Amino acid sequence: MSGADLWHLLFGKLSADALPFYSAIAATAAGVVVCGALGAALLITWLGRWRYLWREWFTSLDHKKIGIMYVVLSLVMLARAVVEACMMRMQQAVAFDSAGFLPPDHFAQLFTTHGTIMIFFMAMPFLTGLINFVMPLQIGARDVSFPMMNSVSLGLTTAGAGLMMVSLVLGKFSTGGWSGYPPYTELGFNPGVGPDYWIWAVTLSSLGSTLTGINFAVTIYKRRAPGMTLFRMPLFCWTALCASILMIFAMPPLTVATALLACDRYLGMHFFTNSLGGNMMNFANLFWLFGHPEVYILILPPFGVWSEVIANFSAKYLYGYRSLVYATMAIAVLSFTVWVHHFFTMGQSADVNAAFGIATMLIGIPTGVKIYDWMLTLFRGRVRFTVPMLYALAFLLLFPLGGLTGILLANPAVDYQVHNTLFLVAHFHNMLIPGLLFGMLAGYHYWFPKAFGFRLDEVWGRIAFALWVAGFVLAFMPLYALGLMAMPRRTDAFFEAAYLPYTLVAAFGALLILAALVSLCVQVWVSVRRRRETEVFAGDPWNGRTLEWATSSPPPDYNFAVLPQVEGRDAFWLMKQDGRAYRTPDRYEDIEVPRNSAMGPVVGMAGAAAGFALVWHIGWLAIIGVLTMGGALIARSFVRHTTRTIAADEVRRIEARWRDAVAASPGVTRDDETTPANRGHAAMEVA
Amino acid sequence: MNAQGRNYPGINLDHEPQTHAEAEEKVFGFWVFLMSDLVLFALLFATYATMTGATAGGPSGGDVFELKSTMIETGLLLASSFTFGMASLEIKYGGKGRLFAWLAVTLLFGALFLGFEWRDFATMIAQGAPPSRSGFLSAFFVLVGTHGLHVTAGCVWIVVMMAQIAVFGTARDVKIRMLRLGLFWHFLDIVWIAIFSVVYLPGLVR
Ligand code: HEM
Ligand SMILES: [Cu+2]
């Protein structure tokens, strides 16, 4: 065996060429990743916190901690994707009649990683994290149905995100866009490792999301507290349920699409190739059979957040609760009937296009119902302009605009004109930023005190809010104009002088968005430093209406010492009304909670290793990775002590401490919610 | 609901309400998983259906499918479903020994099925019909192969369950796992019937 053979056996296609020294920008990015990872590791070592992290977080099966970890992951990935977005906007600002600073190939990698990260590693983990944290509390459960699987899902998602990060250091990423269309991602066009990174990162995350969907749906069906009928659930739980059902049905098409693409690339098959019977339209259909439901997976949970935030900060029952539920279900069903609108221009007959165009427009109806319901909830409410509410108002103004441009695009005749232009980019960012991202940020501000026991700083919250909104408007409104002026999407340079003013404004907007992100970091810093002033251990800082506010902040491991008895919608509000809130139960019982398990990190690391090995064709490592995943699963099935018991006495102590805190905190009126007077105990006010 | 009303409608659980509550949740979760898995198969079927004509001048189904071996495979898989049913009954009525025996027979049938399938694949590849020959053959190998991979996973699962029964006896969690394994095994039968009717029969008739 020659040296080269041995190298190949051990390291596959890896070689010094994989390092990004061909470009200063790529090398810098790699440097940031390596230094960031090393820096974080050193810091943890220096603080001696590895054991703490492992015990209290990585191996924890507590849905609350898993939820928080998901959100942290998503914020890290958000930072990277926003920086990439800014680079693209800068490029388009300077690349008039010149090459700019990014070569086309690099620009293509940027829009691919930006899109892939934003969807799979920012949006999905963020909403999964929020649902994980909030939903079991809202339905009065002690955990999700399958806590260990929950941790495995997190492990798989993190593994995918890890591959995305590694791809910055070793090798070049795919240039095929977030949708990974062949032939761009086929061997013939791109024999490099880029598409393989995309395939395995996305596959890992889609497996994680399938399991998550199953877990959430079963939890909602089987773990509701006594009296919590489906139609008494907070709307956030309804949207979580519908999004989970969508995940169960819509993730498999993605898994199939990426798996078949992998068969083409690794085994020389011909699913989507240009020769020997391959048919890339099958990929387009499979991908969008996932892709369109996916955008509703992304938007339904934020709709749930809006429902909670608007009702809570208007101090009213949600207007039109049932219509909101039915609208949510209608959207979920319709979302499977519209996928062809992503490729109206790809040659099917006009009749087919018309059918899918009409189906697409139909979705506007339930969505419109929702907008009116939210506005009518505000009507004559006791509205407070807290940060989440500000986001909600921005959403109510900006989101319908994106919806309207969506209705335009649903018309195939119009779509033919603006397909593949920046008009589309403006449209979907107009849905995803005011709809999804603002929703997630509103949820983050709203539930942060529940998770950590202190409120986020209002002033910095408002600064960040203002920057997000201004940045969004400036960065994306010009793109509508550019699209109508026929500027194609995914362009790294242009020669049309008329575009320039718009791309300059858009670049400025992107910088404001970067500033907004920085403000969010400052906010965390400031809030942590001032946490004594905003401490809300008593648990109900916003005069809440749903069950998550009926616990201390942060909630104890077991959530509820005694499962709450639910008498109607807005369960906690009702309890406060008829004096059942904070009542000491007659007796406490031992409570079983899931014991920690290393399954999540083990499967995650094995999955990342397998993915990495497949990307670089390192056979032995891929086999070890896959066998470790399977072996861990089998080994786990022989473990019988999967729960630990919290003794009744312990529960009594924990509960007493909380009740004392509630009794000791003065009731705070809604007017004083954002002042240091707010200790997490809401005063009873009329309505 | 009273304890009676919550009884899980399986046949072989004990009388503990706790067991039934647990089975309710876990088995329901498994049904949901199967649904998701079925979507995966449905899409592979759809892909296959669009690619039956994509032979690129290579062999078509009629040229390479073999009726005899397919019939044997079908018989083996159906028989294994029956024997698994017998194993399920033994959880309730029989002793460990008979349960073991039925599981072993099921495993044997599963393994034989895989052996025949493997031989089919090998013959096809030898006849110049490997998956890389045409879109049609890619779709065929991936659809049937995915089912085969599932059966392999099922066989491993049977082995694991035999080990668990040996170590833990028919304890509560073992029974609930057996219930889920049963669903999985019968599910694979149904998928095979679909493969037989959508892939092999039309291929041979043509
Ligand atoms: C935060 C501010 C953001 C900015 C400044 C931004 C900017 C951009 C830019 C410049 C592009 C490339 C446009 C082109 O094709 O020429 C792009 C594409 C894309 N963005 Fe964003 N984006 C932002 C946020 C988001 C968010 C929140 C999401 C999703 C949750 C998202 C998802 C996507 C997707 C899917 C693409 C398409 C990628 C492709 O062409 O394959 N973006 N974005
Ligand atoms: Cu769509």
PDB file of C-alpha atoms in Angstrom, chain A residues 391-531:
ATOM      1  CA  TYR A 391     -42.890  43.607  18.047  1.00  0.00           C
ATOM      2  CA  ALA A 392     -46.500  42.483  17.738  1.00  0.00           C
ATOM      3  CA  LEU A 393     -47.559  45.883  16.463  1.00  0.00           C
ATOM      4  CA  ALA A 394     -44.720  45.961  13.958  1.00  0.00           C
ATOM      5  CA  PHE A 395     -45.804  42.519  12.872  1.00  0.00           C
ATOM      6  CA  LEU A 396     -49.418  43.578  12.396  1.00  0.00           C
ATOM      7  CA  LEU A 397     -48.309  46.415  10.144  1.00  0.00           C
ATOM      8  CA  LEU A 398     -45.556  44.735   8.155  1.00  0.00           C
ATOM      9  CA  PHE A 399     -46.678  41.132   7.819  1.00  0.00           C
ATOM     10  CA  PRO A 400     -49.831  41.811   5.754  1.00  0.00           C
ATOM     11  CA  LEU A 401     -47.645  43.667   3.289  1.00  0.00           C
ATOM     12  CA  GLY A 402     -45.615  40.527   2.699  1.00  0.00           C
ATOM     13  CA  GLY A 403     -48.864  38.593   2.514  1.00  0.00           C
ATOM     14  CA  LEU A 404     -50.158  40.858  -0.195  1.00  0.00           C
ATOM     15  CA  THR A 405     -47.037  40.458  -2.292  1.00  0.00           C
ATOM     16  CA  GLY A 406     -47.461  36.734  -1.760  1.00  0.00           C
ATOM     17  CA  ILE A 407     -50.931  36.922  -3.256  1.00  0.00           C
ATOM     18  CA  LEU A 408     -49.388  38.697  -6.222  1.00  0.00           C
ATOM     19  CA  LEU A 409     -46.842  35.928  -6.624  1.00  0.00           C
ATOM     20  CA  ALA A 410     -49.582  33.307  -6.368  1.00  0.00           C
ATOM     21  CA  ASN A 411     -50.818  34.451  -9.726  1.00  0.00           C
ATOM     22  CA  PRO A 412     -48.760  32.442 -12.232  1.00  0.00           C
ATOM     23  CA  ALA A 413     -48.904  35.221 -14.801  1.00  0.00           C
ATOM     24  CA  VAL A 414     -47.347  37.663 -12.349  1.00  0.00           C
ATOM     25  CA  ASP A 415     -44.928  35.049 -11.117  1.00  0.00           C
ATOM     26  CA  TYR A 416     -43.574  34.588 -14.614  1.00  0.00           C
ATOM     27  CA  GLN A 417     -42.546  38.229 -14.581  1.00  0.00           C
ATOM     28  CA  VAL A 418     -40.828  38.354 -11.211  1.00  0.00           C
ATOM     29  CA  HIS A 419     -39.726  34.767 -10.749  1.00  0.00           C
ATOM     30  CA  ASN A 420     -36.120  34.543  -9.628  1.00  0.00           C
ATOM     31  CA  THR A 421     -35.861  38.277  -9.031  1.00  0.00           C
ATOM     32  CA  LEU A 422     -35.269  40.142  -5.803  1.00  0.00           C
ATOM     33  CA  PHE A 423     -39.030  40.675  -5.610  1.00  0.00           C
ATOM     34  CA  LEU A 424     -39.288  37.142  -4.331  1.00  0.00           C
ATOM     35  CA  VAL A 425     -36.418  37.676  -1.902  1.00  0.00           C
ATOM     36  CA  ALA A 426     -38.211  40.761  -0.584  1.00  0.00           C
ATOM     37  CA  HIS A 427     -41.454  38.822  -0.270  1.00  0.00           C
ATOM     38  CA  PHE A 428     -40.187  35.937   1.752  1.00  0.00           C
ATOM     39  CA  HIS A 429     -37.999  38.053   4.005  1.00  0.00           C
ATOM     40  CA  ASN A 430     -41.061  40.212   4.561  1.00  0.00           C
ATOM     41  CA  MET A 431     -42.806  37.109   5.865  1.00  0.00           C
ATOM     42  CA  LEU A 432     -39.865  35.623   7.716  1.00  0.00           C
ATOM     43  CA  ILE A 433     -38.494  38.687   9.502  1.00  0.00           C
ATOM     44  CA  PRO A 434     -41.638  40.474  10.736  1.00  0.00           C
ATOM     45  CA  GLY A 435     -43.512  37.176  10.995  1.00  0.00           C
ATOM     46  CA  LEU A 436     -41.126  34.540  12.210  1.00  0.00           C
ATOM     47  CA  LEU A 437     -38.097  36.365  13.597  1.00  0.00           C
ATOM     48  CA  PHE A 438     -40.024  39.134  15.356  1.00  0.00           C
ATOM     49  CA  GLY A 439     -42.340  36.446  16.727  1.00  0.00           C
ATOM     50  CA  MET A 440     -39.421  34.503  18.101  1.00  0.00           C
ATOM     51  CA  LEU A 441     -37.889  37.650  19.580  1.00  0.00           C
ATOM     52  CA  ALA A 442     -41.218  38.613  21.129  1.00  0.00           C
ATOM     53  CA  GLY A 443     -41.450  35.144  22.658  1.00  0.00           C
ATOM     54  CA  TYR A 444     -37.885  35.441  23.874  1.00  0.00           C
ATOM     55  CA  HIS A 445     -38.649  38.712  25.695  1.00  0.00           C
ATOM     56  CA  TYR A 446     -41.968  37.465  26.985  1.00  0.00           C
ATOM     57  CA  TRP A 447     -40.777  34.160  28.423  1.00  0.00           C
ATOM     58  CA  PHE A 448     -37.225  35.113  29.369  1.00  0.00           C
ATOM     59  CA  PRO A 449     -38.274  36.012  32.943  1.00  0.00           C
ATOM     60  CA  LYS A 450     -39.987  32.630  33.222  1.00  0.00           C
ATOM     61  CA  ALA A 451     -36.810  30.835  32.196  1.00  0.00           C
ATOM     62  CA  PHE A 452     -34.258  32.785  34.192  1.00  0.00           C
ATOM     63  CA  GLY A 453     -36.118  34.543  36.972  1.00  0.00           C
ATOM     64  CA  PHE A 454     -35.350  38.123  35.926  1.00  0.00           C
ATOM     65  CA  ARG A 455     -36.649  40.449  33.248  1.00  0.00           C
ATOM     66  CA  LEU A 456     -34.758  41.703  30.220  1.00  0.00           C
ATOM     67  CA  ASP A 457     -33.794  45.346  30.087  1.00  0.00           C
ATOM     68  CA  GLU A 458     -36.593  47.373  28.510  1.00  0.00           C
ATOM     69  CA  VAL A 459     -34.480  50.235  27.193  1.00  0.00           C
ATOM     70  CA  TRP A 460     -32.099  48.066  25.241  1.00  0.00           C
ATOM     71  CA  GLY A 461     -35.029  45.976  24.167  1.00  0.00           C
ATOM     72  CA  ARG A 462     -36.610  49.045  22.630  1.00  0.00           C
ATOM     73  CA  ILE A 463     -33.379  50.100  20.988  1.00  0.00           C
ATOM     74  CA  ALA A 464     -32.995  46.672  19.433  1.00  0.00           C
ATOM     75  CA  PHE A 465     -36.626  46.719  18.369  1.00  0.00           C
ATOM     76  CA  ALA A 466     -36.300  50.079  16.647  1.00  0.00           C
ATOM     77  CA  LEU A 467     -33.169  48.951  14.846  1.00  0.00           C
ATOM     78  CA  TRP A 468     -34.731  45.694  13.712  1.00  0.00           C
ATOM     79  CA  VAL A 469     -37.761  47.438  12.274  1.00  0.00           C
ATOM     80  CA  ALA A 470     -35.875  50.277  10.625  1.00  0.00           C
ATOM     81  CA  GLY A 471     -33.233  47.874   9.382  1.00  0.00           C
ATOM     82  CA  PHE A 472     -35.805  45.531   7.960  1.00  0.00           C
ATOM     83  CA  VAL A 473     -37.714  48.260   6.138  1.00  0.00           C
ATOM     84  CA  LEU A 474     -34.573  49.796   4.673  1.00  0.00           C
ATOM     85  CA  ALA A 475     -32.994  46.483   3.742  1.00  0.00           C
ATOM     86  CA  PHE A 476     -35.989  44.891   2.082  1.00  0.00           C
ATOM     87  CA  MET A 477     -38.376  47.514   0.712  1.00  0.00           C
ATOM     88  CA  PRO A 478     -35.795  48.488  -1.940  1.00  0.00           C
ATOM     89  CA  LEU A 479     -35.665  44.860  -3.020  1.00  0.00           C
ATOM     90  CA  TYR A 480     -39.296  44.991  -4.134  1.00  0.00           C
ATOM     91  CA  ALA A 481     -38.346  47.830  -6.451  1.00  0.00           C
ATOM     92  CA  LEU A 482     -35.209  46.078  -7.606  1.00  0.00           C
ATOM     93  CA  GLY A 483     -37.198  42.959  -8.330  1.00  0.00           C
ATOM     94  CA  LEU A 484     -39.695  44.874 -10.419  1.00  0.00           C
ATOM     95  CA  MET A 485     -36.715  46.367 -12.228  1.00  0.00           C
ATOM     96  CA  ALA A 486     -35.760  42.754 -13.008  1.00  0.00           C
ATOM     97  CA  MET A 487     -32.640  42.438 -10.896  1.00  0.00           C
ATOM     98  CA  PRO A 488     -32.157  38.666 -10.525  1.00  0.00           C
ATOM     99  CA  ARG A 489     -31.691  37.120  -7.120  1.00  0.00           C
ATOM    100  CA  ARG A 490     -28.365  35.472  -6.286  1.00  0.00           C
ATOM    101  CA  THR A 491     -26.439  38.024  -8.382  1.00  0.00           C
ATOM    102  CA  ASP A 492     -22.973  38.950  -7.220  1.00  0.00           C
ATOM    103  CA  ALA A 493     -22.412  41.885  -9.590  1.00  0.00           C
ATOM    104  CA  PHE A 494     -24.439  44.104 -11.944  1.00  0.00           C
ATOM    105  CA  PHE A 495     -24.016  46.685 -14.690  1.00  0.00           C
ATOM    106  CA  GLU A 496     -27.303  48.577 -14.472  1.00  0.00           C
ATOM    107  CA  ALA A 497     -26.773  52.006 -12.878  1.00  0.00           C
ATOM    108  CA  ALA A 498     -30.424  52.324 -11.909  1.00  0.00           C
ATOM    109  CA  TYR A 499     -30.023  49.529  -9.359  1.00  0.00           C
ATOM    110  CA  LEU A 500     -27.285  51.221  -7.410  1.00  0.00           C
ATOM    111  CA  PRO A 501     -29.264  53.629  -5.180  1.00  0.00           C
ATOM    112  CA  TYR A 502     -31.456  50.791  -4.034  1.00  0.00           C
ATOM    113  CA  THR A 503     -28.646  48.399  -3.260  1.00  0.00           C
ATOM    114  CA  LEU A 504     -26.954  51.158  -1.257  1.00  0.00           C
ATOM    115  CA  VAL A 505     -30.049  51.721   0.856  1.00  0.00           C
ATOM    116  CA  ALA A 506     -30.434  47.981   1.334  1.00  0.00           C
ATOM    117  CA  ALA A 507     -26.838  47.735   2.495  1.00  0.00           C
ATOM    118  CA  PHE A 508     -27.446  50.490   5.026  1.00  0.00           C
ATOM    119  CA  GLY A 509     -30.499  48.618   6.258  1.00  0.00           C
ATOM    120  CA  ALA A 510     -28.456  45.468   6.671  1.00  0.00           C
ATOM    121  CA  LEU A 511     -25.992  47.394   8.848  1.00  0.00           C
ATOM    122  CA  LEU A 512     -28.869  48.571  11.037  1.00  0.00           C
ATOM    123  CA  ILE A 513     -29.881  44.941  11.414  1.00  0.00           C
ATOM    124  CA  LEU A 514     -26.343  44.102  12.464  1.00  0.00           C
ATOM    125  CA  ALA A 515     -26.600  46.896  15.017  1.00  0.00           C
ATOM    126  CA  ALA A 516     -29.897  45.420  16.201  1.00  0.00           C
ATOM    127  CA  LEU A 517     -28.179  42.112  16.794  1.00  0.00           C
ATOM    128  CA  VAL A 518     -25.435  43.826  18.748  1.00  0.00           C
ATOM    129  CA  SER A 519     -28.072  45.625  20.814  1.00  0.00           C
ATOM    130  CA  LEU A 520     -29.598  42.276  21.716  1.00  0.00           C
ATOM    131  CA  CYS A 521     -26.195  41.170  23.025  1.00  0.00           C
ATOM    132  CA  VAL A 522     -25.805  44.390  24.986  1.00  0.00           C
ATOM    133  CA  GLN A 523     -29.261  43.855  26.372  1.00  0.00           C
ATOM    134  CA  VAL A 524     -28.324  40.445  27.714  1.00  0.00           C
ATOM    135  CA  TRP A 525     -25.180  41.877  29.277  1.00  0.00           C
ATOM    136  CA  VAL A 526     -27.020  44.786  30.899  1.00  0.00           C
ATOM    137  CA  SER A 527     -29.886  42.601  32.055  1.00  0.00           C
ATOM    138  CA  VAL A 528     -27.613  40.068  33.682  1.00  0.00           C
ATOM    139  CA  ARG A 529     -25.751  42.795  35.529  1.00  0.00           C
ATOM    140  CA  ARG A 530     -28.955  44.338  36.808  1.00  0.00           C
ATOM    141  CA  ARG A 531     -30.705  41.080  37.521  1.00  0.00           C
TER     142      ARG A 531
END
